Short mmCIF file of C-alpha atoms in Angstrom, two decimals:
data_model
loop_
_atom_site.label_atom_id
_atom_site.label_comp_id
_atom_site.label_asym_id
_atom_site.label_seq_id
_atom_site.Cartn_x
_atom_site.Cartn_y
_atom_site.Cartn_z
CA MET A 1 -0.89 -25.02 -0.71
CA TYR A 2 -3.73 -23.31 1.13
CA LYS A 3 -3.31 -22.17 4.31
CA VAL A 4 -5.40 -23.23 7.15
CA LEU A 5 -5.62 -22.23 11.04
CA ILE A 6 -7.34 -24.00 13.53
CA VAL A 7 -9.28 -22.31 16.14
CA ASP A 8 -10.67 -24.20 19.31
CA ASP A 9 -10.11 -23.11 23.24
CA GLU A 10 -9.05 -26.46 24.02
CA PRO A 11 -5.72 -27.18 22.88
CA TRP A 12 -6.03 -31.10 22.47
CA VAL A 13 -8.80 -30.58 20.49
CA ALA A 14 -6.83 -28.61 17.81
CA LYS A 15 -3.54 -31.18 17.97
CA GLY A 16 -6.81 -34.00 17.40
CA LEU A 17 -7.91 -31.66 14.38
CA LYS A 18 -4.32 -31.45 13.11
CA LYS A 19 -3.68 -34.99 13.30
CA LEU A 20 -7.39 -35.93 12.29
CA ILE A 21 -6.39 -36.13 8.30
CA ASP A 22 -3.42 -35.96 5.97
CA TRP A 23 -4.00 -32.24 5.28
CA GLU A 24 -1.00 -31.79 2.59
CA SER A 25 -2.44 -34.82 0.14
CA LEU A 26 -5.73 -32.82 -0.27
CA GLY A 27 -3.69 -29.32 -0.92
CA TYR A 28 -4.04 -27.89 2.62
CA THR A 29 -1.45 -26.76 5.22
CA VAL A 30 -1.84 -26.35 8.72
CA ILE A 31 0.04 -23.07 9.81
CA GLY A 32 -1.11 -22.73 13.49
CA ASP A 33 -3.58 -23.15 16.01
CA VAL A 34 -4.88 -20.37 18.44
CA HIS A 35 -7.26 -20.94 21.52
CA ASP A 36 -9.70 -17.92 21.84
CA GLY A 37 -11.61 -15.42 19.17
CA ILE A 38 -9.45 -12.34 19.99
CA GLU A 39 -6.30 -14.02 19.52
CA ALA A 40 -7.66 -15.89 16.50
CA MET A 41 -8.61 -12.68 14.52
CA GLU A 42 -4.76 -11.03 15.41
CA ALA A 43 -3.42 -14.15 13.71
CA ILE A 44 -5.92 -13.97 10.71
CA GLN A 45 -4.46 -10.63 10.07
CA ASP A 46 -0.88 -11.70 10.97
CA MET A 47 -1.05 -14.85 8.89
CA ASN A 48 -3.53 -14.44 6.00
CA PRO A 49 -4.72 -18.09 5.83
CA ASP A 50 -7.35 -18.67 3.25
CA VAL A 51 -9.13 -21.02 5.76
CA VAL A 52 -10.33 -21.16 9.29
CA LEU A 53 -11.72 -24.26 10.99
CA SER A 54 -12.92 -22.46 14.33
CA ASP A 55 -14.88 -23.88 17.25
CA ILE A 56 -18.58 -21.95 17.37
CA ARG A 57 -18.34 -21.11 21.37
CA MET A 58 -14.95 -19.73 22.56
CA PRO A 59 -13.93 -16.78 24.90
CA GLY A 60 -13.16 -13.52 23.36
CA LEU A 61 -14.86 -13.89 20.14
CA ASN A 62 -17.34 -16.70 19.62
CA GLY A 63 -17.39 -17.94 15.97
CA ILE A 64 -20.25 -15.68 14.26
CA GLU A 65 -18.06 -12.74 16.04
CA LEU A 66 -15.45 -13.89 14.30
CA ILE A 67 -16.68 -14.02 10.85
CA GLU A 68 -17.98 -10.64 11.60
CA SER A 69 -14.79 -9.06 12.46
CA ILE A 70 -13.20 -10.81 9.05
CA ARG A 71 -15.98 -9.54 6.71
CA LEU A 72 -15.76 -5.72 8.69
CA HIS A 73 -12.02 -5.84 7.71
CA GLY A 74 -12.76 -6.95 4.23
CA LEU A 75 -10.89 -10.09 4.11
CA GLU A 76 -11.79 -12.87 2.00
CA THR A 77 -10.79 -15.78 4.48
CA LYS A 78 -12.92 -18.97 4.35
CA VAL A 79 -14.38 -20.22 7.59
CA ILE A 80 -15.85 -23.38 8.43
CA LEU A 81 -17.12 -23.80 12.05
CA ILE A 82 -17.62 -26.65 14.37
CA SER A 83 -20.98 -26.87 16.29
CA GLY A 84 -22.85 -29.00 18.57
CA TYR A 85 -26.53 -30.16 18.17
CA ALA A 86 -27.39 -27.86 20.63
CA GLU A 87 -25.96 -24.72 18.84
CA PHE A 88 -27.65 -25.61 15.52
CA GLU A 89 -29.51 -22.18 14.95
CA TYR A 90 -26.17 -20.13 15.53
CA ALA A 91 -24.38 -22.64 12.88
CA GLN A 92 -27.44 -21.61 10.36
CA LYS A 93 -26.82 -17.65 10.93
CA ALA A 94 -22.97 -18.90 10.45
CA ILE A 95 -24.14 -19.88 7.06
CA GLN A 96 -25.92 -16.45 6.47
CA LEU A 97 -22.95 -14.83 7.31
CA GLY A 98 -20.83 -16.19 4.73
CA ALA A 99 -19.51 -19.09 6.69
CA PHE A 100 -18.34 -21.73 3.85
CA ASP A 101 -19.72 -24.59 5.86
CA TYR A 102 -20.45 -26.23 9.51
CA LEU A 103 -19.31 -29.32 10.79
CA LEU A 104 -20.71 -31.29 13.92
CA LYS A 105 -18.39 -32.74 17.30
CA GLN A 106 -17.05 -34.65 17.38
CA VAL A 107 -15.56 -33.69 14.09
CA ASP A 108 -15.35 -36.93 11.46
CA ARG A 109 -12.66 -37.78 9.10
CA ASN A 110 -14.60 -38.34 5.77
CA THR A 111 -16.62 -35.58 6.47
CA LEU A 112 -14.15 -33.26 7.33
CA THR A 113 -12.41 -34.51 4.22
CA GLU A 114 -15.23 -34.18 1.75
CA THR A 115 -15.62 -30.29 2.87
CA LEU A 116 -12.15 -29.68 2.34
CA LEU A 117 -12.58 -31.07 -1.08
CA ARG A 118 -15.23 -28.53 -2.12
CA LEU A 119 -13.79 -25.54 -0.55
CA LYS A 120 -10.91 -26.30 -3.00
CA ILE A 121 -12.89 -25.96 -5.89
CA GLU A 122 -13.99 -22.66 -4.53
CA LEU A 123 -10.64 -21.35 -3.48
CA ALA A 124 -9.23 -22.09 -6.75
CA ASN A 125 -12.29 -20.28 -8.53
CA SER A 126 -11.65 -17.52 -6.34
CA HIS A 127 -7.58 -17.55 -7.20
CA LYS A 128 -9.09 -17.87 -10.97
CA GLY A 129 -11.52 -14.66 -10.67
CA ASN A 130 -8.56 -12.99 -8.86
CA ARG A 131 -5.98 -13.52 -12.15
CA GLU A 132 -8.82 -12.39 -13.66
CA GLN A 133 -8.73 -9.28 -11.59
CA ASP A 134 -5.51 -8.73 -12.23
CA PHE A 135 -6.54 -7.72 -15.98
CA HIS A 136 -8.74 -5.07 -14.55
CA LEU A 137 -6.12 -3.76 -12.46
CA GLU A 138 -3.37 -3.28 -15.54
CA ASP A 139 -5.98 -1.70 -17.27
CA LEU A 140 -6.47 0.89 -14.65
CA PHE A 141 -2.54 1.31 -14.48
CA GLU A 142 -2.50 2.17 -18.28
CA LEU A 143 -6.00 4.02 -17.82
CA LEU A 144 -4.69 6.21 -14.64
CA GLU A 145 -1.04 6.90 -15.74
CA PRO A 146 -0.53 11.46 -15.34
CA ASP A 147 0.73 10.65 -19.25
CA ASN A 148 -2.63 9.29 -20.48
CA ASN A 149 -4.74 11.75 -22.22
CA ILE A 150 -7.77 9.35 -22.35
CA LYS A 151 -10.36 11.67 -21.38
CA ILE A 152 -13.41 11.73 -19.21
CA ASN A 153 -15.56 11.55 -22.11
CA ASN A 154 -14.18 9.00 -23.88
CA PHE A 155 -13.43 6.80 -20.53
CA MET A 156 -17.70 6.68 -19.58
CA ILE A 157 -18.18 6.12 -23.92
CA ASN A 158 -15.81 2.81 -23.29
CA ARG A 159 -17.43 1.52 -20.28
CA ARG A 160 -20.99 2.82 -21.38
CA LEU A 161 -21.63 5.25 -18.57
CA GLU A 162 -24.03 7.91 -18.73
CA PHE A 163 -23.49 11.12 -16.24
CA GLU A 164 -25.72 13.80 -16.32
CA PHE A 165 -23.67 16.62 -14.68
CA PRO A 166 -21.12 19.18 -15.83
CA HIS A 167 -18.16 18.40 -13.70
CA TYR A 168 -15.93 15.89 -12.13
CA ARG A 169 -13.82 15.11 -9.36
CA PHE A 170 -11.87 12.15 -8.32
CA ILE A 171 -11.44 11.53 -4.85
CA SER A 172 -8.94 8.77 -3.48
CA CYS A 173 -9.57 7.24 0.01
CA LEU A 174 -7.03 5.42 2.32
CA TYR A 175 -8.59 2.76 4.99
CA PRO A 176 -7.47 1.39 8.08
CA HIS A 177 -7.74 -2.14 6.52
CA SER A 178 -7.28 -3.90 3.21
CA SER A 179 -10.57 -3.75 0.63
CA ALA A 180 -12.08 -7.16 -0.21
CA TRP A 181 -14.16 -5.16 -3.55
CA ASP A 182 -13.55 -5.82 -6.96
CA ALA A 183 -11.16 -3.68 -8.94
CA ILE A 184 -13.98 -2.01 -10.89
CA ALA A 185 -17.31 -1.36 -9.40
CA GLU A 186 -20.86 -0.42 -10.91
CA GLN A 187 -21.86 2.89 -11.27
CA ALA A 188 -23.95 4.66 -8.51
CA ALA A 189 -25.90 7.45 -7.65
CA GLN A 190 -27.65 9.73 -4.62
CA ASN A 191 -28.62 12.99 -3.79
CA GLY A 192 -27.34 15.17 -6.83
CA THR A 193 -24.26 12.88 -7.43
CA GLN A 194 -23.05 10.23 -9.57
CA TRP A 195 -19.94 8.22 -9.00
CA PHE A 196 -17.68 5.26 -10.36
CA ARG A 197 -15.58 3.63 -7.77
CA LEU A 198 -12.17 1.71 -8.65
CA ARG A 199 -10.09 0.14 -6.37
CA THR A 200 -6.56 1.45 -6.77
CA GLY A 201 -4.71 0.03 -3.89
CA GLN A 202 -4.82 -2.51 -1.20
CA ASN A 203 -6.53 -0.17 1.21
CA LYS A 204 -7.58 2.53 -1.70
CA LEU A 205 -10.49 3.24 -3.37
CA SER A 206 -11.10 6.26 -5.70
CA TYR A 207 -14.11 7.69 -6.71
CA LEU A 208 -15.17 9.28 -10.03
CA VAL A 209 -17.63 11.78 -8.80
CA ASN A 210 -19.88 13.46 -11.13
CA TYR A 211 -21.93 16.57 -9.73
CA ASP A 212 -22.98 20.32 -10.31
CA GLU A 213 -20.63 22.28 -8.95
CA GLN A 214 -22.45 25.54 -9.53
CA LYS A 215 -26.27 24.69 -8.85
CA LYS A 216 -25.56 21.98 -6.08
CA PRO A 217 -22.39 22.05 -4.61
CA ILE A 218 -23.81 20.57 -1.78
CA GLY A 219 -23.99 16.74 -3.04
CA LEU A 220 -20.21 16.62 -3.54
CA LEU A 221 -20.13 17.70 0.50
CA ASP A 222 -23.00 15.24 1.33
CA PHE A 223 -21.10 12.61 -0.62
CA ILE A 224 -18.08 12.70 1.19
CA SER A 225 -19.91 12.72 4.57
CA GLY A 226 -22.25 10.21 3.97
CA SER A 227 -20.60 7.39 1.65
CA LEU A 228 -16.78 8.05 2.83
CA ALA A 229 -17.14 8.14 6.60
CA GLY A 230 -14.85 4.82 6.95
CA ALA A 231 -11.71 6.62 5.28
CA GLN A 232 -8.84 7.61 7.36
CA TYR A 233 -7.22 10.00 4.72
CA VAL A 234 -9.30 11.87 1.95
CA GLY A 235 -7.81 13.55 -1.11
CA ILE A 236 -9.90 15.28 -3.49
CA SER A 237 -8.57 16.51 -7.10
CA GLY A 238 -9.58 19.56 -8.82
CA ILE A 239 -12.64 20.21 -11.00
CA GLY A 240 -12.73 18.71 -14.20
CA LEU A 241 -14.85 19.03 -17.23
CA TYR A 242 -16.11 16.46 -19.99
CA SER A 243 -12.99 16.93 -21.73
CA THR A 244 -10.37 16.65 -18.35
CA PRO A 245 -7.81 13.74 -18.95
CA ILE A 246 -9.06 11.02 -16.69
CA GLY A 247 -5.31 10.26 -15.05
CA LYS A 248 -4.72 14.49 -14.44
CA LEU A 249 -7.56 14.24 -12.25
CA TYR A 250 -6.90 10.74 -10.53
CA GLN A 251 -3.10 12.26 -10.29
CA GLU A 252 -4.49 15.28 -8.32
CA SER A 253 -6.50 13.28 -5.94
CA ASP A 254 -3.48 10.83 -5.39
CA ILE A 255 -1.00 13.94 -4.46
CA ALA A 256 -3.95 15.37 -2.35
CA LEU A 257 -3.86 11.87 -0.70
CA SER A 258 -0.94 11.26 0.15
CA SER A 259 -0.19 15.29 1.55
CA SER A 260 -2.90 14.36 4.01
CA SER A 261 -1.43 10.79 4.88
CA PHE A 262 2.31 12.19 4.79
CA LEU A 263 1.81 15.49 6.84
CA GLN A 264 -1.13 14.14 9.12
CA LYS A 265 -2.49 17.74 9.42
CA GLN A 266 -5.67 17.10 8.47
CA SER A 267 -7.57 13.96 7.35
CA ILE A 268 -9.23 15.58 4.17
CA THR A 269 -7.26 17.49 1.39
CA GLU A 270 -8.29 19.17 -1.72
CA TYR A 271 -5.77 19.84 -4.27
CA LYS A 272 -4.36 23.28 -5.29
CA SER A 273 -1.99 24.18 -7.64
CA ALA A 274 -0.34 26.99 -5.90
CA ASP A 275 2.99 27.78 -6.73
CA HIS A 276 4.67 27.89 -2.91
CA VAL A 277 8.35 26.90 -5.20
CA ALA A 278 8.33 30.62 -6.66
CA ALA A 279 7.29 32.08 -3.29
CA LEU A 280 10.50 30.75 -1.54
CA THR A 281 12.88 31.94 -4.27
CA LYS A 282 14.83 34.06 -1.97
CA LEU A 283 15.24 31.26 0.72
CA VAL A 284 16.38 28.74 -2.18
CA LEU A 285 18.61 31.22 -3.57
CA LYS A 286 19.92 31.68 0.20
CA ILE A 287 20.37 27.95 0.34
CA GLU A 288 22.30 27.14 -2.99
CA LEU A 289 24.65 30.12 -1.84
CA ALA A 290 25.45 28.43 1.50
CA ILE A 291 26.20 25.21 -0.18
CA LYS A 292 28.27 26.80 -3.20
CA GLY A 293 30.21 28.21 -0.16
CA TYR A 294 30.00 24.99 2.15
CA LYS A 295 28.58 26.89 4.97
CA ARG A 296 26.93 24.12 6.91
CA ASP A 297 25.34 26.21 9.69
CA VAL A 298 24.19 28.40 6.91
CA ILE A 299 23.06 25.40 5.04
CA ARG A 300 21.03 23.67 8.43
CA GLN A 301 19.83 26.93 9.20
CA GLY A 302 18.29 27.57 5.65
CA LEU A 303 17.05 23.99 5.67
CA ASP A 304 15.05 24.60 8.71
CA GLU A 305 13.39 27.53 7.41
CA LEU A 306 12.41 25.67 4.67
CA CYS A 307 10.77 23.02 6.75
CA GLU A 308 9.17 25.20 8.64
CA GLU A 309 7.41 27.00 5.25
CA CYS A 310 6.57 23.64 4.17
CA GLU A 311 4.55 22.81 7.55
CA THR A 312 3.30 26.34 7.80
CA ARG A 313 1.67 26.45 4.51
CA SER A 314 0.87 23.23 4.39
CA MET A 315 2.35 22.37 1.68
CA LEU A 316 1.02 19.84 -0.89
CA ILE A 317 3.26 16.97 -1.32
CA ASP A 318 4.22 17.58 -5.03
CA GLN A 319 5.58 21.12 -4.18
CA ILE A 320 7.54 19.72 -1.38
CA SER A 321 9.33 17.37 -3.85
CA ALA A 322 9.72 20.01 -6.01
CA LEU A 323 11.55 21.99 -3.14
CA TYR A 324 13.43 19.09 -1.98
CA ASN A 325 14.66 18.06 -6.12
CA GLN A 326 15.56 21.61 -6.51
CA ILE A 327 17.96 21.76 -3.42
CA VAL A 328 19.31 18.61 -4.63
CA LEU A 329 20.12 19.48 -7.75
CA PHE A 330 22.39 22.39 -6.22
CA VAL A 331 24.25 19.57 -4.28
CA TYR A 332 25.14 17.82 -7.72
CA LYS A 333 25.68 20.86 -9.08
CA TYR A 334 28.32 22.09 -6.85
CA TYR A 335 29.99 18.66 -6.10
CA GLY A 336 28.63 16.17 -8.02
CA ASN A 337 31.79 14.75 -8.80
CA SER A 338 33.08 14.42 -5.12
CA GLU A 339 31.89 11.42 -2.53
CA LEU A 340 29.66 13.61 -0.84
CA VAL A 341 26.98 13.02 -2.99
CA GLN A 342 27.11 9.37 -2.20
CA GLY A 343 23.37 8.00 -1.68
CA LEU A 344 21.98 11.44 -2.46
CA GLU A 345 18.91 10.72 -5.17
CA TYR A 346 15.71 12.71 -6.53
CA LEU A 347 12.69 11.63 -4.96
CA THR A 348 9.16 11.57 -6.30
CA TYR A 349 6.25 12.64 -4.26
CA SER A 350 5.04 8.59 -3.74
CA GLN A 351 9.04 8.14 -3.03
CA ILE A 352 8.79 10.74 -0.42
CA VAL A 353 5.51 9.46 1.49
CA ARG A 354 6.88 5.93 1.59
CA SER A 355 10.87 6.46 2.77
CA CYS A 356 9.95 9.28 5.20
CA GLU A 357 8.16 10.30 8.50
CA SER A 358 8.20 13.66 8.23
CA VAL A 359 9.51 17.35 6.05
CA ARG A 360 11.99 17.50 8.40
CA GLN A 361 13.66 14.13 7.76
CA LEU A 362 13.61 14.17 4.57
CA PHE A 363 15.74 17.45 4.54
CA GLU A 364 17.53 16.10 7.01
CA ARG A 365 18.67 13.82 4.03
CA ILE A 366 20.71 16.95 2.58
CA SER A 367 21.52 18.53 5.83
CA VAL A 368 23.62 15.34 7.28
CA ILE A 369 25.66 14.88 4.29
CA PHE A 370 27.40 18.44 4.99
CA GLU A 371 28.28 17.03 8.34
CA ARG A 372 31.57 15.91 9.16
CA GLN A 373 31.57 12.19 10.14
CA SER A 374 32.87 10.83 13.32
CA ASP A 375 36.21 8.78 13.55
CA GLU A 376 34.16 5.92 14.95
CA GLU A 377 31.94 6.11 12.00
CA MET A 378 35.30 6.22 9.54
CA LEU A 379 36.30 3.36 11.31
CA LEU A 380 33.31 1.29 11.12
CA SER A 381 34.35 -2.74 11.15
CA LYS A 382 33.95 -4.32 7.94
CA GLU A 383 31.97 -6.93 10.40
CA THR A 384 29.33 -4.27 11.21
CA VAL A 385 28.96 -3.65 7.39
CA LYS A 386 28.51 -6.97 6.93
CA LYS A 387 25.84 -7.09 9.18
CA ILE A 388 24.11 -4.14 7.89
CA ILE A 389 24.08 -5.89 4.19
CA GLU A 390 22.93 -9.11 5.73
CA TYR A 391 20.20 -7.35 7.68
CA ILE A 392 18.75 -5.72 4.53
CA ASP A 393 18.92 -8.65 2.58
CA SER A 394 16.87 -10.93 5.05
CA SER A 395 14.25 -8.04 6.05
CA PHE A 396 13.74 -6.42 2.27
CA THR A 397 10.30 -7.18 2.15
CA GLU A 398 9.52 -5.71 5.47
CA ASP A 399 8.90 -1.80 5.44
CA ILE A 400 12.39 -0.80 6.69
CA SER A 401 13.32 2.97 6.07
CA LEU A 402 17.23 4.00 5.79
CA SER A 403 16.46 6.55 8.98
CA MET A 404 15.17 3.31 11.18
CA LEU A 405 18.67 1.73 10.23
CA SER A 406 20.75 3.86 10.82
CA ARG A 407 19.20 4.66 14.49
CA GLN A 408 19.42 0.74 15.01
CA PHE A 409 23.13 0.52 13.67
CA ASN A 410 23.75 3.92 15.69
CA VAL A 411 25.21 5.50 12.53
CA SER A 412 24.36 9.35 10.70
CA LEU A 413 21.74 9.01 7.57
CA GLY A 414 24.31 10.23 5.49
CA TYR A 415 27.20 8.32 6.44
CA LEU A 416 24.99 4.99 6.51
CA SER A 417 23.56 6.09 2.65
CA ALA A 418 27.13 6.39 1.10
CA LEU A 419 28.04 3.03 3.00
CA ILE A 420 25.24 1.02 1.29
CA LYS A 421 26.39 2.77 -1.82
CA LYS A 422 30.02 1.66 -1.51
CA GLU A 423 28.99 -1.92 -0.77
CA THR A 424 26.52 -2.47 -3.19
CA GLY A 425 26.88 -0.07 -6.08
CA THR A 426 23.66 1.44 -5.74
CA ASN A 427 21.80 3.29 -3.38
CA TYR A 428 19.55 2.10 -0.54
CA SER A 429 16.29 2.48 -2.40
CA ASP A 430 17.41 1.22 -5.59
CA TYR A 431 19.04 -2.10 -3.94
CA VAL A 432 15.67 -2.72 -2.22
CA VAL A 433 13.64 -2.30 -5.21
CA ALA A 434 16.08 -4.54 -7.29
CA LYS A 435 15.54 -7.02 -4.73
CA ARG A 436 12.15 -6.85 -4.14
CA LEU A 437 11.08 -7.01 -7.71
CA ASN A 438 13.67 -9.90 -8.62
CA LEU A 439 11.21 -12.25 -5.70
CA ALA A 440 8.26 -10.87 -7.55
CA LYS A 441 9.47 -11.99 -10.87
CA GLU A 442 9.85 -15.50 -9.30
CA LEU A 443 6.65 -15.90 -7.09
CA LEU A 444 4.89 -14.92 -10.72
CA SER A 445 5.52 -18.44 -11.87
CA ASP A 446 3.21 -19.97 -9.02
CA GLU A 447 -0.17 -19.61 -11.08
CA SER A 448 -2.29 -20.46 -7.74
CA LEU A 449 -1.00 -16.45 -6.42
CA SER A 450 -2.87 -13.55 -7.93
CA ILE A 451 -0.47 -10.74 -8.63
CA GLN A 452 -2.01 -8.46 -5.61
CA GLU A 453 -0.91 -11.33 -3.17
CA ILE A 454 2.64 -11.09 -4.80
CA VAL A 455 2.35 -7.30 -4.76
CA GLU A 456 1.95 -8.00 -0.48
CA ARG A 457 4.70 -11.04 -0.28
CA VAL A 458 7.34 -8.57 -1.79
CA GLY A 459 6.61 -5.63 0.72
CA TYR A 460 4.25 -3.14 -1.15
CA LYS A 461 0.50 -2.31 -0.52
CA ASP A 462 -0.25 -0.17 -3.86
CA TYR A 463 -1.17 -2.25 -6.84
CA PHE A 464 -0.20 0.80 -9.25
CA HIS A 465 3.46 1.85 -7.46
CA PHE A 466 4.17 -2.03 -8.11
CA ASN A 467 3.31 -2.39 -11.56
CA LYS A 468 5.05 1.11 -12.28
CA LEU A 469 8.25 -0.04 -10.50
CA PHE A 470 8.13 -3.74 -12.16
CA LYS A 471 7.55 -2.01 -15.93
CA LYS A 472 10.18 0.46 -15.20
CA HIS A 473 12.82 -2.71 -14.09
CA PHE A 474 12.06 -5.00 -16.59
CA GLY A 475 10.42 -3.25 -19.58
CA ILE A 476 6.90 -5.45 -19.17
CA THR A 477 4.14 -5.65 -16.85
CA PRO A 478 3.57 -8.36 -14.31
CA SER A 479 0.38 -9.36 -15.92
CA LYS A 480 2.06 -9.36 -19.59
CA HIS A 481 5.19 -11.39 -17.59
CA ARG A 482 2.92 -14.33 -16.44
CA LYS A 483 1.52 -14.83 -19.84
CA ILE A 484 5.44 -15.43 -21.22
#
């Protein structure tokens, strides 16, 4: 069923349109009606309808402005406008802006039915295109894996690209809204740079940029300031050559982008391979000795110092991840057989970005396990425990972190983590991932859904992260599973 949102400033007209035809027999379902353009745009972003049936004259945003806003947000929602004879010029402009069609008031039942049948064919073709794009995305997933040794020159030969400059960088960008661009775009060039664009997430684009760092470095700066002006965060890789593995450059740009969005100190971050972990050896040793001796105050003090160092040095997220995992290793080294380590896990940089709100909250995961639990927590009722698990089961597709749950149920992070491990047999993140992936596996049987739509439904935004998790969990990628 394709989802339809009806927009009209007169509620009785909207209700009349809902009753005018048998929507479900045509393959549509009306998911709601709203009564002004601003409310309509909010509903479109929240409910993601396939089709909007809208009056052309409304308060807030009129029909033309609504179409412009939909396109500005990169959404693929189809729009059918309803207009009077006096609004014919508006209707013509709407068609130019990409409206599917317009209908004259009063809307005729047969005309609406015929329009929806034509639109259904276009929507079906669009979904077919989305499925074809799934395979493009899967190719990218394999190509951009960090352990993939395909070099830039091999990539260019396979894509029949000709780049003339000696240096390469990957630049990954996070945008405020999702992108409707294709998975793979054509090569483009300007002012001493050439680039190739890839869509690497719902609201993420990555560019392989070719330029001359020595003769014309300004070309790269012009590209960033001009072509990437709408990006919220930007991550820039180190410099690569013709023989550099393309996966390595992409991961560097992704680490820089993740660092920028996680630390939120600067909107543009360049990848640099400085080894901060080695520079903090004394502090890390101090924390290890404190953990070995179970000196809680010293552990807390050492972790606070480590947080300050990470923030002061503007450390990249992969270095922060390395430090965190080194401390986790110490906990397992000295207390691996005790209940103390329940819920404590090693985290990749991408897991840190998704599960923590700050560096301090990350290291809090370690410090809290050395704090004594209150009698109230230790006597948490079975009914409360049941409520916590039920809440997770009903909300696993939402972006809910363990720290948010601990605040909501007024339980310390460490205790809640151990509690979930005891009740489910696994830690919180693995429990949520398993539920999301099992739901995704069920949704893959619905051929009308593209994999990108399934990714969003189960609670992810990044296709590549989802693809990696699915393959690790089931041993096969989502596209290949769909073919079985």
